[in-house]
mmCIF file of C-alpha atoms in Angstrom:
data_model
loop_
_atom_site.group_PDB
_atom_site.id
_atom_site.type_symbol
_atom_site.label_atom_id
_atom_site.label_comp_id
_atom_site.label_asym_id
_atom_site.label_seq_id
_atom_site.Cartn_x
_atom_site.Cartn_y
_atom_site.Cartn_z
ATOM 1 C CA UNK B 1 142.258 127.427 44.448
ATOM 2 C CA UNK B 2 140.870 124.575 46.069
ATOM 3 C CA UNK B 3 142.908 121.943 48.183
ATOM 4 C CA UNK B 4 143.353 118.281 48.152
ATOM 5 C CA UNK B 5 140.280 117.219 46.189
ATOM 6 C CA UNK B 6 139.677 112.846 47.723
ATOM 7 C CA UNK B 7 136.205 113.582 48.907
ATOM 8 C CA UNK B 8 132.574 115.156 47.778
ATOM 9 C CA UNK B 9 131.918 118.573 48.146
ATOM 10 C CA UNK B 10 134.117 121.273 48.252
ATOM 11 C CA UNK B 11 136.579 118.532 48.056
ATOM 12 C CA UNK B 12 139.617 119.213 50.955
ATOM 13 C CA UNK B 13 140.195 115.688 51.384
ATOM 14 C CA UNK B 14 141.020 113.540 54.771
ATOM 15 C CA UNK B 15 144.443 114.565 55.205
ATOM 16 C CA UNK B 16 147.245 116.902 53.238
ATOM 17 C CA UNK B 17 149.542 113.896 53.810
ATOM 18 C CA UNK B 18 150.101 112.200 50.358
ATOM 19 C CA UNK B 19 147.976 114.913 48.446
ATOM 20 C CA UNK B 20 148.417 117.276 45.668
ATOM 21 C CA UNK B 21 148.352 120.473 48.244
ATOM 22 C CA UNK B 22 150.779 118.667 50.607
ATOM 23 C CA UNK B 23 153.448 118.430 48.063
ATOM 24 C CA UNK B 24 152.864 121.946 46.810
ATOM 25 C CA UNK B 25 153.337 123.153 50.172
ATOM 26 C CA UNK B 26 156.103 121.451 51.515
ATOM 27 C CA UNK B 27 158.600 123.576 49.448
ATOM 28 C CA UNK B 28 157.517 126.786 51.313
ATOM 29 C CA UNK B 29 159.400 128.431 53.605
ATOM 30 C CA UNK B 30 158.383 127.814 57.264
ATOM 31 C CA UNK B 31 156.016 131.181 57.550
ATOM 32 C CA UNK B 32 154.392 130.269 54.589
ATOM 33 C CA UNK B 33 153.725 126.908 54.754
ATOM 34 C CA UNK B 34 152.337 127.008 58.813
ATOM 35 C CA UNK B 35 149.904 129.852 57.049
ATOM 36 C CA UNK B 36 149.058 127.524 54.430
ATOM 37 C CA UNK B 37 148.572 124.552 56.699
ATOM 38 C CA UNK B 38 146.262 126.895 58.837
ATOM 39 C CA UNK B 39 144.149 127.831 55.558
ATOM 40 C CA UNK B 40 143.349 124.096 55.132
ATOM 41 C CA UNK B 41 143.048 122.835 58.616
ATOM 42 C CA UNK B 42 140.172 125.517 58.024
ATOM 43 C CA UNK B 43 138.446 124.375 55.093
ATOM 44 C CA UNK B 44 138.742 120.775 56.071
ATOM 45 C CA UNK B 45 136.997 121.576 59.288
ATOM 46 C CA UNK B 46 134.254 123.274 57.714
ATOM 47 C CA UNK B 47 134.120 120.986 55.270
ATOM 48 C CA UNK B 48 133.677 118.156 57.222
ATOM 49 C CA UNK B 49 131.085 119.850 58.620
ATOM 50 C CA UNK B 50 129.182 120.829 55.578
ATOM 51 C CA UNK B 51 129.655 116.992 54.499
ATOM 52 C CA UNK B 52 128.700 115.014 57.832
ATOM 53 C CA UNK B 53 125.240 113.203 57.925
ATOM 54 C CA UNK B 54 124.387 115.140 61.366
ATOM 55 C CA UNK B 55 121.095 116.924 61.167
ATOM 56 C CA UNK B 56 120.979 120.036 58.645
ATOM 57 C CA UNK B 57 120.127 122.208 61.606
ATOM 58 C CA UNK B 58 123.004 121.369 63.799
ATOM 59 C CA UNK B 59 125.041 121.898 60.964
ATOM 60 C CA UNK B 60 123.735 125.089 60.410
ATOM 61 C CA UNK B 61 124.497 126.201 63.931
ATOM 62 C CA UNK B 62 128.069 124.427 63.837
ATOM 63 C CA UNK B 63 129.169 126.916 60.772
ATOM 64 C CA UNK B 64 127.499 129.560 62.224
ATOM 65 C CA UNK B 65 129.595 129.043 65.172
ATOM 66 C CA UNK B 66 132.780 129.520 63.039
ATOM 67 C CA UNK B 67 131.552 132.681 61.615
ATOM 68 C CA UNK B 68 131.303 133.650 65.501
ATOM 69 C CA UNK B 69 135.070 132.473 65.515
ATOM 70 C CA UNK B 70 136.031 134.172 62.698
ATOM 71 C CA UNK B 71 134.591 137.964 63.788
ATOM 72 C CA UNK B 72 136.365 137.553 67.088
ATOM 73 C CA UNK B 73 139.744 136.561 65.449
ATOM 74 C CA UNK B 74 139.426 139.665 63.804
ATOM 75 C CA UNK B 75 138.313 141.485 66.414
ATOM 76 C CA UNK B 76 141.627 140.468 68.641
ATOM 77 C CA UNK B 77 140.051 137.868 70.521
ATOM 78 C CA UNK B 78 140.631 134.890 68.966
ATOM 79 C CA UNK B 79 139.097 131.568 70.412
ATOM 80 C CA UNK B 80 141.195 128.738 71.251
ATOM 81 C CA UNK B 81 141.256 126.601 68.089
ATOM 82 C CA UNK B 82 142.264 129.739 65.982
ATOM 83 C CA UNK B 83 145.234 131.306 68.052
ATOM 84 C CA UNK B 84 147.632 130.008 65.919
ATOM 85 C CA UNK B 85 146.333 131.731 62.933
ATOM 86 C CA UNK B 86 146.974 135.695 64.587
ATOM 87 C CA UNK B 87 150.199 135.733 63.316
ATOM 88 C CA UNK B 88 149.459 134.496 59.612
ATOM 89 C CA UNK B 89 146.542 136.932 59.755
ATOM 90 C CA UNK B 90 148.980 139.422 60.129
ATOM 91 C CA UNK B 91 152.413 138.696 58.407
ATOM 92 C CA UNK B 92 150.205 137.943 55.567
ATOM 93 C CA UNK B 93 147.146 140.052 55.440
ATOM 94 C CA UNK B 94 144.521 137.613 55.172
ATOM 95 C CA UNK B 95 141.051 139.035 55.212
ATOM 96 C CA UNK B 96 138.146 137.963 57.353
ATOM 97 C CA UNK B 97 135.466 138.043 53.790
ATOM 98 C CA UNK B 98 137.335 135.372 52.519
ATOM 99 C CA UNK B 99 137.775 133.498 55.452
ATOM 100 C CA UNK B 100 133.870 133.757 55.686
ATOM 101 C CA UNK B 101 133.190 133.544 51.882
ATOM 102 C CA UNK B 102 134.427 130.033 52.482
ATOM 103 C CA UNK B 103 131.797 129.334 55.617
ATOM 104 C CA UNK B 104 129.043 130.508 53.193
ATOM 105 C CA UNK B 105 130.325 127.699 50.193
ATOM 106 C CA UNK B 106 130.248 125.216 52.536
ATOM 107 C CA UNK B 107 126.832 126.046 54.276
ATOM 108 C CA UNK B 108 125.262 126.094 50.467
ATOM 109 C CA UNK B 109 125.243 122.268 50.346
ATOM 110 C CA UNK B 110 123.748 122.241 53.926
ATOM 111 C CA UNK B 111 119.991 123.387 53.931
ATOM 112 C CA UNK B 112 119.243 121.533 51.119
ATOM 113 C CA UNK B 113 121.349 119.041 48.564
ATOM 114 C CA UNK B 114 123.024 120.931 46.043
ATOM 115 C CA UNK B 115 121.110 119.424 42.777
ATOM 116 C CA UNK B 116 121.685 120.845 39.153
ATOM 117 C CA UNK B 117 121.928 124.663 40.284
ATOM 118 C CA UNK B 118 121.768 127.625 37.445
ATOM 119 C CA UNK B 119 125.518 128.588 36.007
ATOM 120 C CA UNK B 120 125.109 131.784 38.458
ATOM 121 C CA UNK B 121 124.476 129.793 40.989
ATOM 122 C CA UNK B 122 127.520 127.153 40.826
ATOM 123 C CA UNK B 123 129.872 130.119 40.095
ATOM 124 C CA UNK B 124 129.134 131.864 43.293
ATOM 125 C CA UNK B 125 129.798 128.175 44.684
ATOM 126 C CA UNK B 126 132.756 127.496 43.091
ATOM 127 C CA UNK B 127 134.267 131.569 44.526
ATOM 128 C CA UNK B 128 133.480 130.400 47.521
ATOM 129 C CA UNK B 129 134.911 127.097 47.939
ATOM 130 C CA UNK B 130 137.806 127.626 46.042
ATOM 131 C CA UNK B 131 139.034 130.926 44.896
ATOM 132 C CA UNK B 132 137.918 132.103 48.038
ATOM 133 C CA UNK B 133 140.540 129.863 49.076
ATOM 134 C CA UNK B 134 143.159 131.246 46.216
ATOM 135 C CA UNK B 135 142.522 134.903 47.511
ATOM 136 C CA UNK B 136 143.663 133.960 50.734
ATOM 137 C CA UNK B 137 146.177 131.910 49.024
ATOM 138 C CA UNK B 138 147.889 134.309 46.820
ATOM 139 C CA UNK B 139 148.600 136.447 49.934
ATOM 140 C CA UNK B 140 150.576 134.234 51.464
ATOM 141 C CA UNK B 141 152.606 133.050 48.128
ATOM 142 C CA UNK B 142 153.352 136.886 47.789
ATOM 143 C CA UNK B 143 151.548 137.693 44.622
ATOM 144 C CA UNK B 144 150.908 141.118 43.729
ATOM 145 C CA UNK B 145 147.164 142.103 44.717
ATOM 146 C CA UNK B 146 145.598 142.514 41.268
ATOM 147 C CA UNK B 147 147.359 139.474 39.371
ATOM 148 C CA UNK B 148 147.099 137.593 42.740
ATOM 149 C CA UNK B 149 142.748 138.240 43.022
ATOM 150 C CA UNK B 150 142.752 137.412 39.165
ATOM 151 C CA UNK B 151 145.359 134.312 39.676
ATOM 152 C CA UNK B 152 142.168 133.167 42.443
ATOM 153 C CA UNK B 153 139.611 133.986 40.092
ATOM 154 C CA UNK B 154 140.812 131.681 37.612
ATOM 155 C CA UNK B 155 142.582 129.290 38.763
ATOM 156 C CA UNK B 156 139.951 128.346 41.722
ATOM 157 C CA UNK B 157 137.299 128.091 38.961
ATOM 158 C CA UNK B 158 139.574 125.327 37.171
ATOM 159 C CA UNK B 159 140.295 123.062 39.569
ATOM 160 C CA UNK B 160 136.759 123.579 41.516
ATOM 161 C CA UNK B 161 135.339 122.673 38.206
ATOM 162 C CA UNK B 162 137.830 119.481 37.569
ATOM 163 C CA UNK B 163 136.519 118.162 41.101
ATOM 164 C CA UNK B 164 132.932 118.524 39.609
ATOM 165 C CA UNK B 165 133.396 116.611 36.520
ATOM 166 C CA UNK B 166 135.936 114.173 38.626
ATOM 167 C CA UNK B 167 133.496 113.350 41.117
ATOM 168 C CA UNK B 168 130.193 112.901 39.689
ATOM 169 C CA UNK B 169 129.320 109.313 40.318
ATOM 170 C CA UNK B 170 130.921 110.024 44.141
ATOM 171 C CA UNK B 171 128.295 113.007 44.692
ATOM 172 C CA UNK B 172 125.817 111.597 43.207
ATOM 173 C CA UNK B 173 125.769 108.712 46.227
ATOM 174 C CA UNK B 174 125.312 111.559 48.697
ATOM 175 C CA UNK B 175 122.533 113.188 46.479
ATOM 176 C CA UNK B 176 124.147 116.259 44.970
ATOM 177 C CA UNK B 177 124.422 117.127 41.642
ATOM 178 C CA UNK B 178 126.763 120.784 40.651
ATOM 179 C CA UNK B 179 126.286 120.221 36.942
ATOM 180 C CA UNK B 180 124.937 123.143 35.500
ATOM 181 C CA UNK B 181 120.597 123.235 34.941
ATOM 182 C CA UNK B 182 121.071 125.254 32.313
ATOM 183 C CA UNK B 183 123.748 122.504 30.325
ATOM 184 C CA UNK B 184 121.601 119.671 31.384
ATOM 185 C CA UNK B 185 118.715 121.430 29.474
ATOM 186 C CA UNK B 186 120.284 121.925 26.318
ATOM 187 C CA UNK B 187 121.621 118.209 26.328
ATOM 188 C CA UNK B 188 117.647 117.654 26.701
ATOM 189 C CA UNK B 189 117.942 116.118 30.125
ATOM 190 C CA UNK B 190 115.026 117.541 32.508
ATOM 191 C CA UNK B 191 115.852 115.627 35.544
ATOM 192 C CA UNK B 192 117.674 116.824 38.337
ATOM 193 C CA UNK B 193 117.647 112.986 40.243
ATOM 194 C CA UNK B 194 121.693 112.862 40.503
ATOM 195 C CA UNK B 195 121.503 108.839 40.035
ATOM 196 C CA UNK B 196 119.137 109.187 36.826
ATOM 197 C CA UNK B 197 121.120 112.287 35.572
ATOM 198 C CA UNK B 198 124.506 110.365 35.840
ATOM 199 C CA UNK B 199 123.285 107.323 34.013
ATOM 200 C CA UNK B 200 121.799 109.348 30.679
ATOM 201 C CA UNK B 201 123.540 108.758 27.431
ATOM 202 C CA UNK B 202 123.402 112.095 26.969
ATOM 203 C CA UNK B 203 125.753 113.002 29.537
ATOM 204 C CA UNK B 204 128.861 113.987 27.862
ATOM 205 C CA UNK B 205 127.111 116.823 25.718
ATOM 206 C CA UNK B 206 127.187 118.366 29.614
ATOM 207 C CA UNK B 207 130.415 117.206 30.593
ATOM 208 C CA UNK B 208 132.840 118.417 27.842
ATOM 209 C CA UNK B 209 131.669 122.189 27.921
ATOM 210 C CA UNK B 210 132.144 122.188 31.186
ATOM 211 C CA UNK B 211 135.922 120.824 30.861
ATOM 212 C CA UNK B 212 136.288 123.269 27.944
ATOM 213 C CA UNK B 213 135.221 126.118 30.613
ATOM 214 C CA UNK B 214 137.899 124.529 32.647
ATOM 215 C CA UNK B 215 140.561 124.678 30.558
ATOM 216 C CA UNK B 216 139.687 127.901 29.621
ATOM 217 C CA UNK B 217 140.358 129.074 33.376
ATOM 218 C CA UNK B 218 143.486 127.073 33.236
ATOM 219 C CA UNK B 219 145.125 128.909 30.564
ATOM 220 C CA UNK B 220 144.104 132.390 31.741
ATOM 221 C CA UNK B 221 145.697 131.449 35.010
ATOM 222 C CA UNK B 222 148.752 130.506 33.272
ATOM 223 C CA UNK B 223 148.835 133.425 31.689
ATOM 224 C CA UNK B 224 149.130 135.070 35.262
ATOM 225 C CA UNK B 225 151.628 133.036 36.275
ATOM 226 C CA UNK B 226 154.086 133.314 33.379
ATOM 227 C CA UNK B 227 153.944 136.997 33.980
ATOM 228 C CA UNK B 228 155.179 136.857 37.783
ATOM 229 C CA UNK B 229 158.066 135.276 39.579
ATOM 230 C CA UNK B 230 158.690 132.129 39.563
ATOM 231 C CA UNK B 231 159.281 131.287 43.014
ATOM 232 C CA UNK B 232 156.135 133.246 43.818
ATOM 233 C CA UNK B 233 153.833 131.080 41.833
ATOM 234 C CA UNK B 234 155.442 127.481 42.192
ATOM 235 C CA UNK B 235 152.779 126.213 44.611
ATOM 236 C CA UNK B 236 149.870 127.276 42.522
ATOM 237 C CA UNK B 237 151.703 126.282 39.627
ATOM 238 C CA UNK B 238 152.060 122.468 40.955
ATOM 239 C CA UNK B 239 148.446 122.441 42.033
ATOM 240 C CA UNK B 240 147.187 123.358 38.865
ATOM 241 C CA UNK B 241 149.611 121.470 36.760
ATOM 242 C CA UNK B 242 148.564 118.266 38.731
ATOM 243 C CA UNK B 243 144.836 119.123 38.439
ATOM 244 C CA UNK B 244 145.053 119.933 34.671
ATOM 245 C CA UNK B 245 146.423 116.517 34.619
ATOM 246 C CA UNK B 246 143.307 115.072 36.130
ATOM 247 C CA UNK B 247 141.387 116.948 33.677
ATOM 248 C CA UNK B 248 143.092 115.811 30.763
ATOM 249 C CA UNK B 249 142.640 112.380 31.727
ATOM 250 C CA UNK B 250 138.880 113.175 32.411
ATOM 251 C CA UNK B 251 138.838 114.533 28.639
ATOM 252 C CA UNK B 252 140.094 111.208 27.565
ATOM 253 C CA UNK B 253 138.701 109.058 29.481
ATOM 254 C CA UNK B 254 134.797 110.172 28.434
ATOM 255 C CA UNK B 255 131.937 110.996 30.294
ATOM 256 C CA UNK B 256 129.633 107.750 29.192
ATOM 257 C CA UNK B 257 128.849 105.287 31.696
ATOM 258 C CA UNK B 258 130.217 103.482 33.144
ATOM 259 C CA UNK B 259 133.225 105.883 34.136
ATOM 260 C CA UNK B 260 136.518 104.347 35.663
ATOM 261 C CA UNK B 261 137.870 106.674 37.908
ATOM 262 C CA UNK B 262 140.973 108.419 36.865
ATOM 263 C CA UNK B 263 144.536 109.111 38.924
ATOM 264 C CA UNK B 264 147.520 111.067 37.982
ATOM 265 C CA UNK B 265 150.581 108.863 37.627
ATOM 266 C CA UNK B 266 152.894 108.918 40.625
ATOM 267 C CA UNK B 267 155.617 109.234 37.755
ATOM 268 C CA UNK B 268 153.424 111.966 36.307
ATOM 269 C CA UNK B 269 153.000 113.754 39.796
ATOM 270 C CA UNK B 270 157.599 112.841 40.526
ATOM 271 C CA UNK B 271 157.597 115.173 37.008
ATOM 272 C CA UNK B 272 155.715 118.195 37.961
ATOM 273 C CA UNK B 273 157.547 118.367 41.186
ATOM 274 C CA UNK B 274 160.908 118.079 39.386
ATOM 275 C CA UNK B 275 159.947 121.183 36.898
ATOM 276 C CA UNK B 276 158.073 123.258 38.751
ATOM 277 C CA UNK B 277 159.194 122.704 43.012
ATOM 278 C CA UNK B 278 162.780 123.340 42.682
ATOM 279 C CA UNK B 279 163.597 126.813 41.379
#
């Protein structure tokens, strides 16, 4: 499941303060929440690698560098800026694949633009940036292993894809483009220019299977989540509650151009929090 989605990209924002993730986190307990906090100091660091205008190849070597970082936390010889994580590596049995899964999303928008990739394609992005993140995730929440991989699965895919739809016009300024070749095709759009592709009337015939796909995810990962404890699944249950929120709106908003941005209500955000944070 991905994390505070405010910029392009794998979407981790500029700070947890105020966000989505930051409210579904502060109602951890203390173990839990530093682990979580870890997680997406993480991906935002990566991230903001993966989505700074430095030269691709300095990029390239920055990630790699974390990979480095990674294999020696793992190896008991953690480097400075990832001492803090030992513990949560341990209490909570994160895994190094996922950990690197995650490098390998972000460095996929780095040699090259991402610009209307096959379906294949933008799922393996979309396991990487996000439910890589949820299998990391789901460890630390205390899901069982084979609801919490399937929980990841799903529920990364839903709000990954949400961000997509959300944030079209944003990444198509910085020259990507994650809607699917193979939609764009059968809407008859050939193009994969992100500013041409974004202004064709055609658009929404790409858009709304795409949010059907999404909601699809969403209710399989509810489905997950009814079936475990409560208190187990109330972060991931906030997260995706507030997403599915942004989708709806997307939904009924439209896809034609030009396309207001949408924002969840901050009554509509007090609500979830009420239901779902205090059980």
């Amino acid at each position: 499941m991905t994390l505070e989605a405010t910029t392009p990209g794998a979407n981790y924002g500029s700070t947890a303060s105020g966000s989505s993730f930051y409210a579904a986190m502060r109602i951890l307990p203390r173990d839990q929440r530093e682990a979580m906090f870890q997680i997406y100091s993480f991906c935002r660091q990566v991230d903001d690698i993966a989505d700074s205008d430095g030269p691709r190849e300095q990029r390239l070597a920055a990630l790699q560098e974390w990979r480095n970082d990674i294999d020696a936390l793992y190896q008991g010889h953690p480097p400075p800026r990832l001492k803090d994580y030992v513990a949560s590596v341990k209490t909570f049995g994160l895994k190094r694949e996922d950990f690197l899964a995650i490098v390998d999303g972000m460095e996929m928008d780095v040699p090259q633009d991402i610009r209307a990739p096959d379906m294949a394609t933008l799922d393996l992005y979309c396991d990487r940036v996000a439910s890589a993140v949820g299998r990391l995730s789901v460890r630390v929440f205390g899901i069982p292993e084979e609801d919490g991989i399937l929980l990841a699965h799903h529920l990364g895919r839903a709000l990954q894809l949400t961000n997509i739809l959300r944030d079209i016009d944003e990444d198509a300024g910085l020259g990507r483009l994650y809607l699917p070749r193979e939609a764009l095709l059968h809407a008859g759009i050939t193009s994969n220019d992100p500013n041409r592709v974004i202004a064709e009337r055609a658009l929404p015939k790409v858009c709304l299977p795409l949010a059907q796909r999404a909601k699809s995810h969403f209710e399989k990962s509810d489905e997950i989540m009814n079936r475990n404890k409560r208190r187990a699944v109330r972060a991931p249950r906030i997260m995706s509650k507030y997403y599915h929120s942004i989708l709806d709106l997307l939904i009924a908003r439209g896809f034609t151009a030009p396309r207001e941005p949408v924002r969840v209500s901050k009554i509509t955000r007090i609500l979830i929090l009420l239901r779902y944070a205090f059980i």
